[in-house]
mmCIF file of C-alpha atoms in Angstrom:
data_model
loop_
_atom_site.group_PDB
_atom_site.id
_atom_site.type_symbol
_atom_site.label_atom_id
_atom_site.label_comp_id
_atom_site.label_asym_id
_atom_site.label_seq_id
_atom_site.Cartn_x
_atom_site.Cartn_y
_atom_site.Cartn_z
ATOM 1 C CA MET A 1426 0.043 0.056 0.073
ATOM 2 C CA ALA A 1427 1.378 3.337 -1.005
ATOM 3 C CA LEU A 1428 1.997 5.714 1.903
ATOM 4 C CA ASP A 1429 0.249 9.005 1.844
ATOM 5 C CA SER A 1430 2.919 11.687 0.707
ATOM 6 C CA THR A 1431 0.624 14.631 1.154
ATOM 7 C CA PRO A 1432 2.748 17.328 2.921
ATOM 8 C CA GLU A 1433 1.563 18.477 6.369
ATOM 9 C CA ARG A 1434 -0.245 21.804 6.099
ATOM 10 C CA PRO A 1435 1.872 24.551 7.520
ATOM 11 C CA PHE A 1436 0.789 25.932 10.825
ATOM 12 C CA ARG A 1437 -0.339 29.495 10.814
ATOM 13 C CA PRO A 1438 -1.848 31.181 13.865
ATOM 14 C CA HIS A 1439 -5.136 33.103 13.462
ATOM 15 C CA ARG A 1440 -4.196 36.725 13.040
ATOM 16 C CA VAL A 1441 -5.988 39.327 15.173
ATOM 17 C CA VAL A 1442 -5.448 42.906 14.138
ATOM 18 C CA VAL A 1443 -6.508 45.598 16.649
ATOM 19 C CA LEU A 1444 -7.282 48.982 15.208
ATOM 20 C CA ALA A 1445 -5.922 51.690 17.679
ATOM 21 C CA LEU A 1446 -7.686 55.141 17.079
ATOM 22 C CA ASP A 1447 -6.796 58.304 18.767
ATOM 23 C CA GLY A 1448 -8.714 58.794 22.079
ATOM 24 C CA LEU A 1449 -8.587 55.021 22.698
ATOM 25 C CA LEU A 1450 -8.972 53.593 26.131
ATOM 26 C CA PRO A 1451 -5.893 51.667 27.087
ATOM 27 C CA PHE A 1452 -7.902 49.126 29.174
ATOM 28 C CA GLU A 1453 -9.974 48.016 26.013
ATOM 29 C CA LEU A 1454 -6.921 48.101 23.784
ATOM 30 C CA GLY A 1455 -5.366 45.620 26.220
ATOM 31 C CA ILE A 1456 -8.125 43.137 26.177
ATOM 32 C CA PRO A 1457 -7.538 41.448 22.970
ATOM 33 C CA HIS A 1458 -3.838 41.113 23.641
ATOM 34 C CA ARG A 1459 -4.489 39.478 27.003
ATOM 35 C CA ILE A 1460 -7.275 37.172 25.746
ATOM 36 C CA PHE A 1461 -5.945 36.145 22.392
ATOM 37 C CA GLY A 1462 -2.183 36.252 23.439
ATOM 38 C CA ARG A 1463 -2.529 33.256 25.743
ATOM 39 C CA PRO A 1464 -4.157 30.306 24.061
ATOM 40 C CA LYS A 1465 -1.707 27.546 22.829
ATOM 41 C CA ASP A 1466 -2.380 24.108 20.996
ATOM 42 C CA ALA A 1467 -1.267 20.668 22.350
ATOM 43 C CA ARG A 1468 2.218 21.260 20.866
ATOM 44 C CA ARG A 1469 2.459 24.753 22.744
ATOM 45 C CA ARG A 1470 2.206 26.711 19.622
ATOM 46 C CA PRO A 1471 0.266 30.078 19.851
ATOM 47 C CA LEU A 1472 -3.225 29.782 18.365
ATOM 48 C CA TYR A 1473 -3.361 33.523 17.631
ATOM 49 C CA GLU A 1474 -1.061 36.320 16.701
ATOM 50 C CA VAL A 1475 -2.097 39.735 17.767
ATOM 51 C CA VAL A 1476 -1.045 42.784 16.028
ATOM 52 C CA THR A 1477 -2.018 46.484 16.773
ATOM 53 C CA CYS A 1478 -2.159 48.981 13.941
ATOM 54 C CA SER A 1479 -3.245 52.635 13.302
ATOM 55 C CA VAL A 1480 -4.828 54.376 10.391
ATOM 56 C CA ARG A 1481 -1.505 56.221 9.951
ATOM 57 C CA PRO A 1482 1.979 55.040 9.432
ATOM 58 C CA PRO A 1483 3.792 53.642 12.495
ATOM 59 C CA GLY A 1484 3.936 56.246 15.347
ATOM 60 C CA PRO A 1485 2.153 57.625 18.482
ATOM 61 C CA VAL A 1486 -1.623 57.298 19.055
ATOM 62 C CA GLU A 1487 -3.131 59.368 21.667
ATOM 63 C CA THR A 1488 -5.246 57.788 24.435
ATOM 64 C CA ASP A 1489 -7.725 59.103 26.913
ATOM 65 C CA ALA A 1490 -5.076 59.028 29.679
ATOM 66 C CA ASP A 1491 -2.051 61.082 30.286
ATOM 67 C CA PHE A 1492 0.148 59.069 27.834
ATOM 68 C CA SER A 1493 0.245 58.088 24.259
ATOM 69 C CA ILE A 1494 1.356 54.704 22.868
ATOM 70 C CA HIS A 1495 3.661 53.937 19.959
ATOM 71 C CA VAL A 1496 1.925 51.739 17.417
ATOM 72 C CA ALA A 1497 4.400 49.804 15.175
ATOM 73 C CA HIS A 1498 2.002 48.950 12.296
ATOM 74 C CA GLY A 1499 0.125 51.083 9.732
ATOM 75 C CA PRO A 1500 -3.117 50.389 8.112
ATOM 76 C CA GLU A 1501 -1.566 47.843 5.752
ATOM 77 C CA ALA A 1502 -1.736 45.387 8.561
ATOM 78 C CA LEU A 1503 -5.583 45.223 8.246
ATOM 79 C CA ALA A 1504 -5.110 43.403 4.886
ATOM 80 C CA THR A 1505 -3.431 40.539 6.656
ATOM 81 C CA ALA A 1506 -6.118 40.019 9.313
ATOM 82 C CA ASP A 1507 -8.290 37.003 9.966
ATOM 83 C CA THR A 1508 -10.179 39.126 12.696
ATOM 84 C CA VAL A 1509 -10.349 42.863 13.032
ATOM 85 C CA ILE A 1510 -11.207 44.337 16.381
ATOM 86 C CA VAL A 1511 -12.092 47.936 16.911
ATOM 87 C CA PRO A 1512 -11.837 49.048 20.591
ATOM 88 C CA ALA A 1513 -13.587 52.183 21.897
ATOM 89 C CA SER A 1514 -12.274 55.744 21.424
ATOM 90 C CA TYR A 1515 -13.387 58.997 22.784
ATOM 91 C CA GLU A 1516 -12.258 60.913 19.747
ATOM 92 C CA LEU A 1517 -14.254 59.424 16.848
ATOM 93 C CA GLY A 1518 -15.091 62.912 15.414
ATOM 94 C CA PRO A 1519 -17.531 62.717 12.408
ATOM 95 C CA VAL A 1520 -18.121 58.986 13.070
ATOM 96 C CA TYR A 1521 -19.729 59.686 16.443
ATOM 97 C CA GLU A 1522 -21.371 62.909 15.532
ATOM 98 C CA GLU A 1523 -22.626 62.305 12.038
ATOM 99 C CA GLY A 1524 -22.071 58.572 11.362
ATOM 100 C CA VAL A 1525 -19.540 59.277 8.665
ATOM 101 C CA LEU A 1526 -16.135 57.712 8.306
ATOM 102 C CA THR A 1527 -13.083 60.100 7.957
ATOM 103 C CA ASP A 1528 -11.001 59.748 4.847
ATOM 104 C CA ASP A 1529 -8.128 58.009 6.569
ATOM 105 C CA LEU A 1530 -10.351 55.637 8.480
ATOM 106 C CA ALA A 1531 -12.335 54.807 5.303
ATOM 107 C CA ALA A 1532 -9.180 54.035 3.358
ATOM 108 C CA ALA A 1533 -7.848 51.856 6.169
ATOM 109 C CA LEU A 1534 -11.085 49.799 6.330
ATOM 110 C CA ALA A 1535 -11.005 49.414 2.588
ATOM 111 C CA ARG A 1536 -7.871 47.113 3.104
ATOM 112 C CA VAL A 1537 -9.873 44.487 5.071
ATOM 113 C CA ARG A 1538 -10.353 41.511 2.942
ATOM 114 C CA PRO A 1539 -13.863 40.187 2.293
ATOM 115 C CA GLY A 1540 -14.684 37.304 4.815
ATOM 116 C CA THR A 1541 -12.647 38.785 7.561
ATOM 117 C CA ARG A 1542 -14.410 38.500 10.921
ATOM 118 C CA LEU A 1543 -15.101 41.918 12.450
ATOM 119 C CA ALA A 1544 -15.572 42.858 16.146
ATOM 120 C CA SER A 1545 -16.097 45.985 18.213
ATOM 121 C CA ILE A 1546 -15.796 46.814 21.862
ATOM 122 C CA CYS A 1547 -17.915 49.503 23.253
ATOM 123 C CA THR A 1548 -18.160 52.610 21.058
ATOM 124 C CA GLY A 1549 -16.024 50.882 18.419
ATOM 125 C CA VAL A 1550 -19.406 49.802 17.126
ATOM 126 C CA TYR A 1551 -19.886 53.208 15.511
ATOM 127 C CA VAL A 1552 -16.947 52.505 13.261
ATOM 128 C CA LEU A 1553 -18.467 49.231 12.075
ATOM 129 C CA ALA A 1554 -21.907 50.969 11.655
ATOM 130 C CA ALA A 1555 -20.538 53.971 9.746
ATOM 131 C CA ALA A 1556 -18.708 51.455 7.429
ATOM 132 C CA GLY A 1557 -22.153 49.808 6.568
ATOM 133 C CA HIS A 1558 -21.270 46.450 8.308
ATOM 134 C CA LEU A 1559 -24.278 46.553 10.648
ATOM 135 C CA ASP A 1560 -27.125 47.438 8.338
ATOM 136 C CA GLY A 1561 -30.077 45.246 9.094
ATOM 137 C CA ARG A 1562 -28.050 43.335 11.739
ATOM 138 C CA PRO A 1563 -28.185 43.127 15.565
ATOM 139 C CA ALA A 1564 -25.652 45.002 17.545
ATOM 140 C CA THR A 1565 -24.769 46.264 20.968
ATOM 141 C CA THR A 1566 -22.746 48.928 22.628
ATOM 142 C CA HIS A 1567 -22.285 50.647 26.073
ATOM 143 C CA TRP A 1568 -25.900 51.037 27.589
ATOM 144 C CA ALA A 1569 -25.175 54.866 27.856
ATOM 145 C CA ASP A 1570 -24.701 55.049 24.028
ATOM 146 C CA ALA A 1571 -27.354 52.627 22.798
ATOM 147 C CA GLU A 1572 -29.941 55.364 22.230
ATOM 148 C CA ARG A 1573 -27.519 57.507 20.405
ATOM 149 C CA LEU A 1574 -26.287 54.577 18.130
ATOM 150 C CA GLN A 1575 -29.985 53.645 17.222
ATOM 151 C CA ARG A 1576 -30.756 57.329 16.342
ATOM 152 C CA LEU A 1577 -27.655 57.807 14.212
ATOM 153 C CA PHE A 1578 -27.891 54.363 12.497
ATOM 154 C CA PRO A 1579 -31.609 53.414 12.388
ATOM 155 C CA ARG A 1580 -31.022 50.452 10.225
ATOM 156 C CA VAL A 1581 -28.982 48.655 12.957
ATOM 157 C CA LYS A 1582 -31.003 46.485 15.418
ATOM 158 C CA VAL A 1583 -29.771 47.873 18.662
ATOM 159 C CA ASP A 1584 -30.026 45.677 21.828
ATOM 160 C CA PRO A 1585 -28.932 47.721 24.820
ATOM 161 C CA GLU A 1586 -29.256 44.910 27.421
ATOM 162 C CA VAL A 1587 -26.815 42.210 26.385
ATOM 163 C CA LEU A 1588 -23.172 41.924 26.985
ATOM 164 C CA PHE A 1589 -22.322 40.985 23.351
ATOM 165 C CA ILE A 1590 -23.843 39.921 20.309
ATOM 166 C CA ASP A 1591 -22.480 37.288 17.828
ATOM 167 C CA ASP A 1592 -23.919 37.582 14.424
ATOM 168 C CA GLY A 1593 -21.590 35.255 12.744
ATOM 169 C CA ASP A 1594 -18.844 37.268 10.940
ATOM 170 C CA VAL A 1595 -19.681 40.381 12.853
ATOM 171 C CA LEU A 1596 -19.603 40.676 16.698
ATOM 172 C CA THR A 1597 -20.190 43.594 18.916
ATOM 173 C CA SER A 1598 -19.863 44.017 22.718
ATOM 174 C CA ALA A 1599 -21.076 46.354 25.422
ATOM 175 C CA GLY A 1600 -18.877 48.703 27.187
ATOM 176 C CA VAL A 1601 -15.413 48.337 28.749
ATOM 177 C CA ALA A 1602 -15.097 44.895 30.482
ATOM 178 C CA ALA A 1603 -17.770 43.304 28.311
ATOM 179 C CA GLY A 1604 -14.780 43.298 25.736
ATOM 180 C CA ILE A 1605 -13.485 40.498 27.943
ATOM 181 C CA ASP A 1606 -16.695 38.512 27.573
ATOM 182 C CA LEU A 1607 -16.599 38.990 23.737
ATOM 183 C CA CYS A 1608 -13.064 37.802 23.372
ATOM 184 C CA LEU A 1609 -13.518 34.797 25.486
ATOM 185 C CA HIS A 1610 -16.629 33.855 23.468
ATOM 186 C CA MET A 1611 -14.452 34.146 20.183
ATOM 187 C CA VAL A 1612 -11.930 31.886 21.681
ATOM 188 C CA ARG A 1613 -14.664 29.456 22.746
ATOM 189 C CA ARG A 1614 -16.145 29.589 19.269
ATOM 190 C CA ASP A 1615 -12.801 28.906 17.696
ATOM 191 C CA HIS A 1616 -11.245 26.294 19.875
ATOM 192 C CA GLY A 1617 -13.849 25.106 22.301
ATOM 193 C CA THR A 1618 -14.792 25.574 26.085
ATOM 194 C CA ALA A 1619 -11.595 23.948 27.662
ATOM 195 C CA VAL A 1620 -9.352 26.494 25.998
ATOM 196 C CA ALA A 1621 -11.560 29.476 26.724
ATOM 197 C CA ASN A 1622 -12.001 28.412 30.336
ATOM 198 C CA GLU A 1623 -8.166 28.027 30.877
ATOM 199 C CA ILE A 1624 -7.794 31.599 29.579
ATOM 200 C CA ALA A 1625 -10.537 32.864 31.893
ATOM 201 C CA ARG A 1626 -8.896 31.189 34.803
ATOM 202 C CA ARG A 1627 -5.614 32.755 34.107
ATOM 203 C CA THR A 1628 -7.319 36.159 33.631
ATOM 204 C CA VAL A 1629 -9.179 35.619 36.935
ATOM 205 C CA VAL A 1630 -12.567 36.298 35.338
ATOM 206 C CA PRO A 1631 -15.529 33.922 35.053
ATOM 207 C CA PRO A 1632 -15.910 32.073 31.714
ATOM 208 C CA HIS A 1633 -19.480 33.167 31.514
ATOM 209 C CA ARG A 1634 -21.108 36.304 33.148
ATOM 210 C CA ASP A 1635 -24.896 35.763 33.855
ATOM 211 C CA GLY A 1636 -27.378 38.340 32.779
ATOM 212 C CA GLY A 1637 -26.751 41.490 30.655
ATOM 213 C CA GLN A 1638 -25.624 44.979 31.082
ATOM 214 C CA ALA A 1639 -29.116 46.183 32.042
ATOM 215 C CA GLN A 1640 -28.081 45.243 35.567
ATOM 216 C CA TYR A 1641 -25.482 47.958 35.575
ATOM 217 C CA ILE A 1642 -27.724 50.730 34.580
ATOM 218 C CA GLU A 1643 -28.091 53.245 37.440
ATOM 219 C CA ARG A 1644 -31.047 52.769 39.757
ATOM 220 C CA PRO A 1645 -31.956 54.010 43.239
ATOM 221 C CA VAL A 1646 -30.154 52.054 45.841
ATOM 222 C CA PRO A 1647 -32.646 50.150 47.999
ATOM 223 C CA ASP A 1648 -33.217 51.513 51.509
ATOM 224 C CA PRO A 1649 -31.128 49.383 53.807
ATOM 225 C CA GLN A 1650 -34.056 49.093 56.197
ATOM 226 C CA GLN A 1651 -36.032 47.482 53.493
ATOM 227 C CA ALA A 1652 -35.999 43.747 52.748
ATOM 228 C CA THR A 1653 -34.286 42.720 49.474
ATOM 229 C CA THR A 1654 -34.705 39.856 46.930
ATOM 230 C CA THR A 1655 -31.090 38.602 47.232
ATOM 231 C CA GLY A 1656 -32.067 35.635 49.353
ATOM 232 C CA ALA A 1657 -34.679 34.507 46.997
ATOM 233 C CA ARG A 1658 -32.292 34.700 43.989
ATOM 234 C CA ALA A 1659 -29.780 32.585 45.893
ATOM 235 C CA TRP A 1660 -32.375 30.149 46.862
ATOM 236 C CA ALA A 1661 -33.623 29.790 43.322
ATOM 237 C CA LEU A 1662 -30.155 29.286 41.859
ATOM 238 C CA GLN A 1663 -29.878 26.095 43.977
ATOM 239 C CA ARG A 1664 -33.250 24.759 42.784
ATOM 240 C CA LEU A 1665 -33.238 25.475 39.048
ATOM 241 C CA HIS A 1666 -34.044 21.955 38.312
ATOM 242 C CA GLU A 1667 -37.307 22.242 40.344
ATOM 243 C CA PRO A 1668 -40.540 24.004 39.385
ATOM 244 C CA ILE A 1669 -40.298 27.534 40.947
ATOM 245 C CA GLN A 1670 -43.381 29.821 41.178
ATOM 246 C CA LEU A 1671 -43.372 33.590 41.794
ATOM 247 C CA ARG A 1672 -45.225 33.054 44.995
ATOM 248 C CA ASP A 1673 -42.458 30.683 46.241
ATOM 249 C CA LEU A 1674 -39.878 33.490 45.579
ATOM 250 C CA ALA A 1675 -42.011 36.108 47.308
ATOM 251 C CA ALA A 1676 -42.623 33.858 50.310
ATOM 252 C CA ARG A 1677 -38.871 33.462 50.791
ATOM 253 C CA GLU A 1678 -38.669 37.252 51.518
ATOM 254 C CA SER A 1679 -42.055 37.331 53.319
ATOM 255 C CA MET A 1680 -43.470 39.873 50.721
ATOM 256 C CA SER A 1681 -46.576 39.914 48.746
ATOM 257 C CA VAL A 1682 -46.213 38.941 45.017
ATOM 258 C CA ARG A 1683 -46.843 42.387 44.033
ATOM 259 C CA THR A 1684 -44.279 43.867 46.189
ATOM 260 C CA PHE A 1685 -41.658 41.266 45.456
ATOM 261 C CA THR A 1686 -42.087 41.787 41.747
ATOM 262 C CA ARG A 1687 -41.793 45.485 42.099
ATOM 263 C CA ARG A 1688 -38.658 45.221 44.230
ATOM 264 C CA PHE A 1689 -37.106 42.413 42.231
ATOM 265 C CA ARG A 1690 -37.270 44.514 39.108
ATOM 266 C CA GLU A 1691 -35.723 47.600 40.871
ATOM 267 C CA GLU A 1692 -32.724 45.529 42.009
ATOM 268 C CA ALA A 1693 -32.263 43.150 38.959
ATOM 269 C CA GLY A 1694 -33.434 45.256 36.045
ATOM 270 C CA VAL A 1695 -35.879 42.505 34.839
ATOM 271 C CA SER A 1696 -38.896 40.627 35.990
ATOM 272 C CA PRO A 1697 -38.584 37.468 38.117
ATOM 273 C CA GLY A 1698 -39.522 35.382 35.233
ATOM 274 C CA GLN A 1699 -37.109 36.875 32.833
ATOM 275 C CA TRP A 1700 -34.301 36.505 35.348
ATOM 276 C CA LEU A 1701 -35.166 32.813 36.050
ATOM 277 C CA ALA A 1702 -35.305 32.008 32.341
ATOM 278 C CA ARG A 1703 -31.897 33.686 31.946
ATOM 279 C CA GLN A 1704 -30.380 31.550 34.798
ATOM 280 C CA ARG A 1705 -31.840 28.457 33.287
ATOM 281 C CA VAL A 1706 -30.446 29.160 29.939
ATOM 282 C CA GLU A 1707 -26.956 29.718 31.457
ATOM 283 C CA ARG A 1708 -27.293 26.389 33.385
ATOM 284 C CA ALA A 1709 -28.211 24.621 30.135
ATOM 285 C CA ARG A 1710 -25.132 26.241 28.373
ATOM 286 C CA GLN A 1711 -22.906 25.027 31.036
ATOM 287 C CA LEU A 1712 -24.257 21.505 31.002
ATOM 288 C CA LEU A 1713 -24.103 21.359 27.205
ATOM 289 C CA GLU A 1714 -20.589 22.471 27.095
ATOM 290 C CA SER A 1715 -19.078 20.526 29.986
ATOM 291 C CA THR A 1716 -21.095 17.165 30.234
ATOM 292 C CA ASP A 1717 -22.317 14.321 27.979
ATOM 293 C CA LEU A 1718 -25.795 14.480 29.398
ATOM 294 C CA SER A 1719 -28.488 14.016 26.659
ATOM 295 C CA VAL A 1720 -30.386 17.049 25.523
ATOM 296 C CA ASP A 1721 -33.416 15.621 27.543
ATOM 297 C CA GLN A 1722 -31.415 15.316 30.654
ATOM 298 C CA VAL A 1723 -29.924 18.720 30.296
ATOM 299 C CA ALA A 1724 -33.553 20.178 29.916
ATOM 300 C CA ARG A 1725 -34.578 18.558 33.199
ATOM 301 C CA GLU A 1726 -31.476 19.620 35.048
ATOM 302 C CA ALA A 1727 -31.804 23.185 33.990
ATOM 303 C CA GLY A 1728 -35.481 23.318 34.876
ATOM 304 C CA PHE A 1729 -37.027 23.543 31.545
ATOM 305 C CA GLY A 1730 -38.682 20.169 31.770
ATOM 306 C CA THR A 1731 -38.733 19.102 28.186
ATOM 307 C CA ALA A 1732 -36.236 19.330 25.373
ATOM 308 C CA GLN A 1733 -38.792 21.227 23.346
ATOM 309 C CA SER A 1734 -39.073 23.938 25.925
ATOM 310 C CA MET A 1735 -35.323 24.305 26.272
ATOM 311 C CA ARG A 1736 -34.929 24.381 22.553
ATOM 312 C CA GLN A 1737 -37.358 27.357 22.409
ATOM 313 C CA HIS A 1738 -35.582 29.209 25.179
ATOM 314 C CA LEU A 1739 -32.167 28.729 23.654
ATOM 315 C CA GLN A 1740 -33.252 29.620 20.210
ATOM 316 C CA ALA A 1741 -34.837 32.865 21.578
ATOM 317 C CA ALA A 1742 -31.810 33.813 23.809
ATOM 318 C CA LEU A 1743 -28.829 32.599 21.708
ATOM 319 C CA GLY A 1744 -30.272 31.982 18.174
ATOM 320 C CA VAL A 1745 -29.298 28.245 18.108
ATOM 321 C CA THR A 1746 -30.629 24.785 19.041
ATOM 322 C CA PRO A 1747 -29.080 22.846 21.994
ATOM 323 C CA THR A 1748 -27.489 20.386 19.602
ATOM 324 C CA ALA A 1749 -25.913 23.212 17.432
ATOM 325 C CA TYR A 1750 -24.814 25.085 20.556
ATOM 326 C CA ARG A 1751 -23.106 21.852 21.898
ATOM 327 C CA ARG A 1752 -21.535 21.073 18.457
ATOM 328 C CA THR A 1753 -20.109 24.529 18.442
ATOM 329 C CA PHE A 1754 -18.647 24.984 21.872
ATOM 330 C CA ARG A 1755 -17.365 21.555 22.332
ATOM 331 C CA VAL A 1756 -15.339 21.583 19.115
ATOM 332 C CA GLY A 1757 -11.583 21.464 19.833
ATOM 333 C CA SER A 1758 -12.115 21.145 23.569
ATOM 334 C CA GLY A 1759 -9.270 18.734 23.861
ATOM 335 C CA ALA A 1760 -6.805 21.326 22.304
#
């Protein structure tokens, strides 16, 4: 029998190019380097190569802090990217004010190859929107900028409550630290849960954050003399696999259903039913990623009762079926 003489395909890490714009936030600029700069394959080869570029030739880029940074690559680096990430900037000028790209920014983005994955952190979404990449598509940004984004780009389907949105080849995140959630999600999508979880542990952040950014919108601080709903939430999290009624939650805090519902919404930003459904979706995600339980078993453990009910909830929350979610996020888990 003839031996297969096909040469081994050369290894090449996935190239992430981060576009540094004047007025950038150093914290957000560092997120892609931290998250994508750590993963390695079984042979200890880096899975990603992270490069920072500017819209100008190599040189200084101003930040919102009392220092500038030296960027070693010009816009030509964008033509080499497998993924382009646009962090936030406080000096987007016409992009932020009028929804129009500056000449140098438009010329830089024109170098991006078709099919390149695009992502934004916080107000970096304005750049993607102004370039037309978000027309007719869902997107998010910092909760404080969501209304403005929607007004400036009415064709974008803005969701102000989520931490990030994955729309296939275009991904957007909410403000600041939500960029960590987004980048971990991309690693998880590319190489599986085990790799992403290891990076999360090394970064000392949770692999998943429950809920959305609505919980961070400013609300009146509850009177310390008043009872809260914290105990009921903790109680429910230990019993997601059981039927939980609103009256059960209210009884845990010795409140009427009406008072509990109002207090719960003030504290959590969503209704008790919405919160409970989110927690069950998160539990289902965890089980689908990390166990070999059947879809029916996962549905029971997460409290959905039936696979059909869980399928409907995951489809509404994540846009995928349980089987598709497991297939996506367990790929490469042994890397």
